CSV table of C-alpha atoms in Angstrom, one decimal:
chain,number,residue,atom,x,y,z
Y,26,MET,CA,0.3,-0.2,-0.3
Y,27,PRO,CA,1.6,3.0,-1.3
Y,28,ARG,CA,2.1,5.9,1.8
Y,29,LEU,CA,0.5,9.2,1.5
Y,30,GLY,CA,2.6,12.0,1.8
Y,31,ASP,CA,1.9,15.4,4.2
Y,32,ILE,CA,-0.6,17.4,3.2
Y,33,SER,CA,-0.5,21.3,4.3
Y,34,ILE,CA,-3.4,23.7,3.9
Y,35,ASN,CA,-3.4,27.6,4.8
Y,36,LEU,CA,-6.3,29.2,5.5
Y,37,ASN,CA,-6.9,32.5,6.0
Y,38,PHE,CA,-9.6,34.5,7.4
Y,39,ASP,CA,-10.5,38.0,8.0
Y,40,GLU,CA,-12.1,39.0,11.5
Y,41,LYS,CA,-15.6,38.7,11.0
Y,42,SER,CA,-14.6,34.9,9.5
Y,43,LYS,CA,-12.7,34.3,12.7
Y,44,LEU,CA,-15.8,35.9,15.0
Y,45,LYS,CA,-18.1,33.6,13.1
Y,46,LEU,CA,-15.9,30.2,13.5
Y,47,ARG,CA,-15.7,31.0,17.7
Y,48,ALA,CA,-19.7,31.4,17.4
Y,49,ILE,CA,-19.8,28.4,15.7
Y,50,ALA,CA,-17.4,26.4,18.2
Y,51,LYS,CA,-19.0,27.8,21.3
Y,52,HIS,CA,-22.6,26.5,20.1
Y,53,VAL,CA,-21.1,23.2,18.8
Y,54,GLY,CA,-19.7,22.8,22.2
Y,55,ALA,CA,-23.0,23.8,24.4
Y,56,LEU,CA,-24.8,21.0,21.6
Y,57,ALA,CA,-22.0,18.2,22.9
Y,58,ASP,CA,-23.0,18.9,26.4
Y,59,GLU,CA,-26.5,19.1,25.9
Y,60,LEU,CA,-26.1,15.7,24.0
Y,61,ASP,CA,-24.1,14.3,26.5
Y,62,ARG,CA,-26.5,14.9,29.0
Y,63,ILE,CA,-29.7,13.4,27.2
Y,64,ASP,CA,-27.4,10.1,27.1
Y,65,ASN,CA,-26.5,10.3,30.5
Y,66,LEU,CA,-30.3,11.5,31.6
Y,67,TRP,CA,-31.4,9.3,34.9
Y,68,GLN,CA,-34.3,6.8,33.9
Y,69,CYS,CA,-36.4,4.6,36.4
Y,70,GLU,CA,-36.5,1.0,35.7
Y,71,CYS,CA,-39.9,1.5,34.3
Y,72,GLY,CA,-38.3,3.3,31.7
Y,73,ALA,CA,-39.6,6.9,32.1
Y,74,ILE,CA,-37.6,10.2,32.6
Y,75,ASN,CA,-40.1,12.7,34.5
Y,76,TYR,CA,-39.4,12.0,38.6
Y,77,GLU,CA,-39.5,14.5,41.6
Y,78,GLU,CA,-36.3,15.4,43.4
Y,79,TYR,CA,-36.2,15.9,47.4
Y,80,HIS,CA,-33.7,16.5,49.3
Y,81,ALA,CA,-33.5,12.9,51.4
Y,82,GLU,CA,-30.3,14.0,53.3
Y,83,GLN,CA,-26.5,15.6,53.1
Y,84,LYS,CA,-25.1,12.4,51.2
Y,85,ALA,CA,-28.0,12.2,49.0
Y,86,TYR,CA,-31.5,13.1,47.4
Y,87,ARG,CA,-34.4,10.9,46.8
Y,88,ARG,CA,-36.0,10.8,42.9
Y,89,GLU,CA,-39.7,9.7,43.1
Y,90,CYS,CA,-40.6,8.5,39.4
Y,91,LYS,CA,-44.0,10.2,38.5
Y,92,SER,CA,-44.9,7.3,36.1
Y,93,CYS,CA,-44.7,4.4,38.8
Y,94,GLY,CA,-44.0,5.9,41.9
Y,95,GLU,CA,-40.8,4.0,42.5
Y,96,SER,CA,-38.6,6.2,44.7
Y,97,TYR,CA,-34.6,5.8,44.9
Y,98,LEU,CA,-31.6,7.1,46.9
Y,99,ILE,CA,-28.9,9.3,44.5
Y,100,PRO,CA,-25.6,9.8,46.0
Y,101,ASN,CA,-24.8,13.9,45.4
Y,102,ASP,CA,-21.9,13.0,43.8
Y,103,GLU,CA,-24.3,11.8,41.0
Y,104,LEU,CA,-25.7,14.9,40.7
Y,105,PRO,CA,-24.7,18.0,37.7
Y,106,THR,CA,-22.3,20.2,39.6
Y,107,ARG,CA,-22.5,23.1,37.2
Y,108,LEU,CA,-25.0,24.7,34.7
Y,109,GLU,CA,-25.3,23.2,31.9
Y,110,GLY,CA,-23.4,25.5,29.2
Y,111,SER,CA,-21.6,27.0,31.3
Y,112,GLU,CA,-17.7,27.2,31.5
């Protein structure tokens, strides 16, 4: 199999184009965070994702499924530590 050589590309952007690319990068990052949040969304054993959350004790929260009523203790280390989209 032949070996391909390195390819070098130079791109020059004006200031507006640079700002546009930065805006795109910022929103792509926020989108990736949101998709990750959806992938890691808590789900009850019944398959529902809607729940109420209550403070149960210092080291845990209680989540109660709105669909089946099942209740779970969730350790604080599984709860989000930053706001969505924050840096």
